[in-house]
Short mmCIF file of C-alpha atoms in Angstrom, two decimals:
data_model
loop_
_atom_site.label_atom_id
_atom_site.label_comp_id
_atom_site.label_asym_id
_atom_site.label_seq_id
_atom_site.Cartn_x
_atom_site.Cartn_y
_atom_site.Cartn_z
CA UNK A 13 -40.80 -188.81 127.54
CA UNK A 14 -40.31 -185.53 125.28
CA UNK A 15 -43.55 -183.47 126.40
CA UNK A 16 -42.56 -180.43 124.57
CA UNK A 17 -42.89 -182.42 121.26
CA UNK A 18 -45.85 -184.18 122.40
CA UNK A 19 -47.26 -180.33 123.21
CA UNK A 20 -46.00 -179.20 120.03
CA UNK A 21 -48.13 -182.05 117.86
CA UNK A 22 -51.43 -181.42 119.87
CA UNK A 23 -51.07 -177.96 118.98
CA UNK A 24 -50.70 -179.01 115.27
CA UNK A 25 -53.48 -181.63 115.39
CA UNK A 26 -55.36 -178.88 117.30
CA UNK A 27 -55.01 -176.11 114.49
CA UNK A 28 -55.83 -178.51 112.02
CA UNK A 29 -58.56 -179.70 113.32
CA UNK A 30 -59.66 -175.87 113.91
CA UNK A 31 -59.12 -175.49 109.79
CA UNK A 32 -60.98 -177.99 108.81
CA UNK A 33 -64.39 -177.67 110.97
CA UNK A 34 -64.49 -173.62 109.81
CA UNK A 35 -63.54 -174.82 105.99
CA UNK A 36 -66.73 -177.62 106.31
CA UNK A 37 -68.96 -175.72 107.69
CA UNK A 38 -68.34 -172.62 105.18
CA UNK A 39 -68.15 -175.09 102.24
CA UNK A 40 -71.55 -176.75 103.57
CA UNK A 41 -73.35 -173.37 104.09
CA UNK A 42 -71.72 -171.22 101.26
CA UNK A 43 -70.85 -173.91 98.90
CA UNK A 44 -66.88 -174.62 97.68
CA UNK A 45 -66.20 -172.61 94.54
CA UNK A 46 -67.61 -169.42 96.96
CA UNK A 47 -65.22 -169.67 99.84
CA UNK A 48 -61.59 -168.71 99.52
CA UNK A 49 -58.94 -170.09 101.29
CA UNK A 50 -58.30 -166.26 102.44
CA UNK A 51 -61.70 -166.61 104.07
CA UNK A 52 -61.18 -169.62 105.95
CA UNK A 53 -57.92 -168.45 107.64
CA UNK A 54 -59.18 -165.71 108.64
CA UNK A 55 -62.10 -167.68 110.51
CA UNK A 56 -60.08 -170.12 111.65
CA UNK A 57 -57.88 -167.15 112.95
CA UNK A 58 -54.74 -168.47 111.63
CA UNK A 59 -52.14 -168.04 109.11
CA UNK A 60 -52.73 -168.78 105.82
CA UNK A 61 -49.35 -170.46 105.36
CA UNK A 62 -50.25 -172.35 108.35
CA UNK A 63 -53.35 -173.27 106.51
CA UNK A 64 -51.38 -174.67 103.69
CA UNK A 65 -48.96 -176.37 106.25
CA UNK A 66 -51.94 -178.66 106.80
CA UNK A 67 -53.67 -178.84 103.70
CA UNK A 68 -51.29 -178.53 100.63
CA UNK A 69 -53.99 -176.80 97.97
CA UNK A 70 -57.60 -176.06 98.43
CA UNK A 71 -58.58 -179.21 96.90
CA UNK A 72 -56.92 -181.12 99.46
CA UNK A 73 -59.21 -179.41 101.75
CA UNK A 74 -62.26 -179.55 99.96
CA UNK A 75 -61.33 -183.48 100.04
CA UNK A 76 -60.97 -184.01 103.78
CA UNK A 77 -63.87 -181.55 104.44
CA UNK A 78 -65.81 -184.87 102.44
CA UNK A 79 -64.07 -187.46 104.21
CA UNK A 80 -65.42 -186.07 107.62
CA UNK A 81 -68.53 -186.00 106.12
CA UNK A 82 -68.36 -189.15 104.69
CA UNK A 83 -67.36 -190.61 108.18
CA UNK A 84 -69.98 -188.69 110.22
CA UNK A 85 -72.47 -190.15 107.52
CA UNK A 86 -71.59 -193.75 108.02
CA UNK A 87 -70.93 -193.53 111.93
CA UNK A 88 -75.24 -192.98 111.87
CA UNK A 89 -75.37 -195.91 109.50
CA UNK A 90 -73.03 -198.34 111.61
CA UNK A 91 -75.07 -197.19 114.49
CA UNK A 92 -78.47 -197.95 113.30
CA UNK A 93 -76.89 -201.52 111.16
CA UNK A 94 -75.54 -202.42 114.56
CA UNK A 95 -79.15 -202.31 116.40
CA UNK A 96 -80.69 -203.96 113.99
CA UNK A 97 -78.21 -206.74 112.62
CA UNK A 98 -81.07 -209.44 112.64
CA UNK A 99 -83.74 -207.51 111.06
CA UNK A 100 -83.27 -206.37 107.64
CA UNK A 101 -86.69 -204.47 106.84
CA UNK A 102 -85.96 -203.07 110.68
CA UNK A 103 -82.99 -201.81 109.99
CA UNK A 104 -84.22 -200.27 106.12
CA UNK A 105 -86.75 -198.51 108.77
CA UNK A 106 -84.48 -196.92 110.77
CA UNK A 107 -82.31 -195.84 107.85
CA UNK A 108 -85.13 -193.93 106.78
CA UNK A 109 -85.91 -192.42 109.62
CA UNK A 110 -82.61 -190.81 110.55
CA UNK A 111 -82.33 -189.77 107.55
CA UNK A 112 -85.95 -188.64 107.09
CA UNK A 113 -84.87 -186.35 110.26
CA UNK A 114 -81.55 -185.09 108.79
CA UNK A 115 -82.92 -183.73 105.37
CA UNK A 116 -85.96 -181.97 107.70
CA UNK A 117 -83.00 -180.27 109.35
CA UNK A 118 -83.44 -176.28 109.31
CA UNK A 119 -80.10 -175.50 107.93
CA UNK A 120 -79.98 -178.48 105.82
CA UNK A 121 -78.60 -177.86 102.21
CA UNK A 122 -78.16 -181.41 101.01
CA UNK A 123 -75.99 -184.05 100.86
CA UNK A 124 -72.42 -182.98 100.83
CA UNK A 125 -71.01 -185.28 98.41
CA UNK A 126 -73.87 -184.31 96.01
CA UNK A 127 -72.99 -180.72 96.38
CA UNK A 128 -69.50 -181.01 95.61
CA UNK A 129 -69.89 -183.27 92.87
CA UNK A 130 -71.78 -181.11 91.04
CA UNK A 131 -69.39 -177.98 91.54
CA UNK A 132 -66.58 -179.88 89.98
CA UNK A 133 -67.38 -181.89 87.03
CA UNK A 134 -64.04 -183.11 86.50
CA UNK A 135 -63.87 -186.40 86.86
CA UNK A 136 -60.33 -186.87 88.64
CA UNK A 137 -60.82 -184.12 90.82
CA UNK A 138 -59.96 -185.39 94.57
CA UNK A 139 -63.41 -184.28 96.38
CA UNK A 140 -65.41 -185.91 93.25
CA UNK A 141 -63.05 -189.53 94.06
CA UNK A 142 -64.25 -189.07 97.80
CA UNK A 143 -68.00 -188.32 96.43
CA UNK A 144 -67.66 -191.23 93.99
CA UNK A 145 -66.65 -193.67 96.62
CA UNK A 146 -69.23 -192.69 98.94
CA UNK A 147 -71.86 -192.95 96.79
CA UNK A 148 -70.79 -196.22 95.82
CA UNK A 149 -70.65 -197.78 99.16
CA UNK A 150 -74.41 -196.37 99.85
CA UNK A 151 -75.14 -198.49 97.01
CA UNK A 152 -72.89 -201.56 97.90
CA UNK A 153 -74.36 -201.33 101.62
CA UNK A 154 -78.02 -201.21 100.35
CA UNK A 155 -77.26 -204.40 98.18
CA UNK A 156 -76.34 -206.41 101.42
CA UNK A 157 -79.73 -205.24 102.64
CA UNK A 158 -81.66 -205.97 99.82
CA UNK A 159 -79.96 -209.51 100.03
CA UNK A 160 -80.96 -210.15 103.51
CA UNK A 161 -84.87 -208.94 102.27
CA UNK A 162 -85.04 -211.80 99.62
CA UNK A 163 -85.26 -209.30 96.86
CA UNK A 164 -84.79 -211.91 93.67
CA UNK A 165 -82.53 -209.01 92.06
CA UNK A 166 -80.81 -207.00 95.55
CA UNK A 167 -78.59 -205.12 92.87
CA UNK A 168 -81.78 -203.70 91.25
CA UNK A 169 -83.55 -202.51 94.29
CA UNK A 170 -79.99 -201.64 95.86
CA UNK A 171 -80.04 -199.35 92.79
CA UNK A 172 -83.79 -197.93 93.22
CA UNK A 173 -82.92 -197.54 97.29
CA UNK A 174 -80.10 -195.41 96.34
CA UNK A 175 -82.00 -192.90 93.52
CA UNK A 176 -84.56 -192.91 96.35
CA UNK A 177 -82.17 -191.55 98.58
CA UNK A 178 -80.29 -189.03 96.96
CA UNK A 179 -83.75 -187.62 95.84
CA UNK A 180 -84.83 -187.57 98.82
CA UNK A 181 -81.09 -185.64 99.95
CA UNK A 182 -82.28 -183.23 96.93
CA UNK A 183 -85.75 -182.38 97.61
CA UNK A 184 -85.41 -181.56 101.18
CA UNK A 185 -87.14 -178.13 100.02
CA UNK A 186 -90.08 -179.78 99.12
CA UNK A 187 -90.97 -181.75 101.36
CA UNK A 188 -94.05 -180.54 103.67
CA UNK A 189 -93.52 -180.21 107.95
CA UNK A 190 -92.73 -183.47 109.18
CA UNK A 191 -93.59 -185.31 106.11
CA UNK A 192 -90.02 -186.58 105.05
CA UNK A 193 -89.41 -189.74 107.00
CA UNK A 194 -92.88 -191.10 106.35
CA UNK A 195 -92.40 -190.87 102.66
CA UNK A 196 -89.14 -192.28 102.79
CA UNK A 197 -90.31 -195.43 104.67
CA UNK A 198 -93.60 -195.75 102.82
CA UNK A 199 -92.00 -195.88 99.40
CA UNK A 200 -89.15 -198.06 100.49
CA UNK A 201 -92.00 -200.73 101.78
CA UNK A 202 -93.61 -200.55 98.31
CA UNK A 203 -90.14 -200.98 96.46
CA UNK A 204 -89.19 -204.08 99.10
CA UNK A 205 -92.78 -205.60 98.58
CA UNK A 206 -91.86 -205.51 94.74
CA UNK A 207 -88.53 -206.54 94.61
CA UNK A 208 -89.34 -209.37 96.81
CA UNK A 209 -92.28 -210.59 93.97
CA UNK A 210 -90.53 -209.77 91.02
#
């Protein structure tokens, strides 16, 4: 077995890896069109043509800062699906609540994929595809939900679950101490009690 070039790609994954967590959290707390790739080498503490070794252009970092987002995001959801696989409305709950606690988070300043959709508005950029597709399996995972609740049209509350949410995502500031999750689980009841009338 060749250990040097087994040493050599841990370095590389380990580099990368170094990139990308100081490029997300900079994006996250200083948003993307503010941070330079200038800024992120230098607190990564590397090179920035090793920066560029890794990620060819800036957007092709702003797009893999989204993608670990987007996993870290649905990691919590498979979590919470998982414990809950036989109970719909149980499951809906602990959605809620999770994410009830995220968006009362200190240093929260919304949802990611929001953010960065909104700082590029055109429509083939790579980060906006990654933002896209998340937001469209949000919507695709509420459906299954809303299918398991008996609503008699899942794609219309799916839709109303998933405006609820990214308000919610946007209005963080808002919300009063502790308040957050008991909104979000309170109005969700009221649109399942609905949907499952209409």
């Amino acid at each position: 077995m060749n250990t040097s070039k087994i040493s050599v790609t841990s370095g590389a994954t380990e580099v990368r890896d170094r990139i990308l967590e100081t490029a997300s959290a900079l994006f996250y707390s200083q948003g993307v069109r503010a941070v330079g790739v200038d800024l992120v080498a230098l607190q990564a503490n590397v090179a920035k043509t090793s920066l560029y070794r890794h990620f060819r252009t800036k957007d092709d970092l702003v797009a893999a800062f989204l993608r670990r987002e987007d996993e870290d995001f649905w990691q919590c959801w498979d979590r919470v699906a998982q414990a809950h696989i036989d109970d719909a409305m149980a499951e809906l709950d602990a959605h809620f609540h999770w994410i009830g606690e995220r968006v009362a988070r200190p240093n929260y300043r919304g949802c990611p994929q929001i953010n960065v959709a909104a700082e590029f508005p055109e429509q083939d950029h790579p980060a906006r595809k990654v933002a896209l597709a998340h937001k469209l399996e949000l919507r695709q995972r509420l459906k299954g939900i809303a299918e398991r609740l008996g609503a008699k049209r899942p794609d219309e509350l799916a839709g109303q679950l998933a405006l609820f949410i990214n308000g919610a995502f946007v209005s963080s500031q808002i919300f009063l101490a502790g308040e957050a999750t008991l909104l979000l689980t309170t109005t969700a009841h009221t649109l399942v009690a609905a949907a499952r009338e209409a």
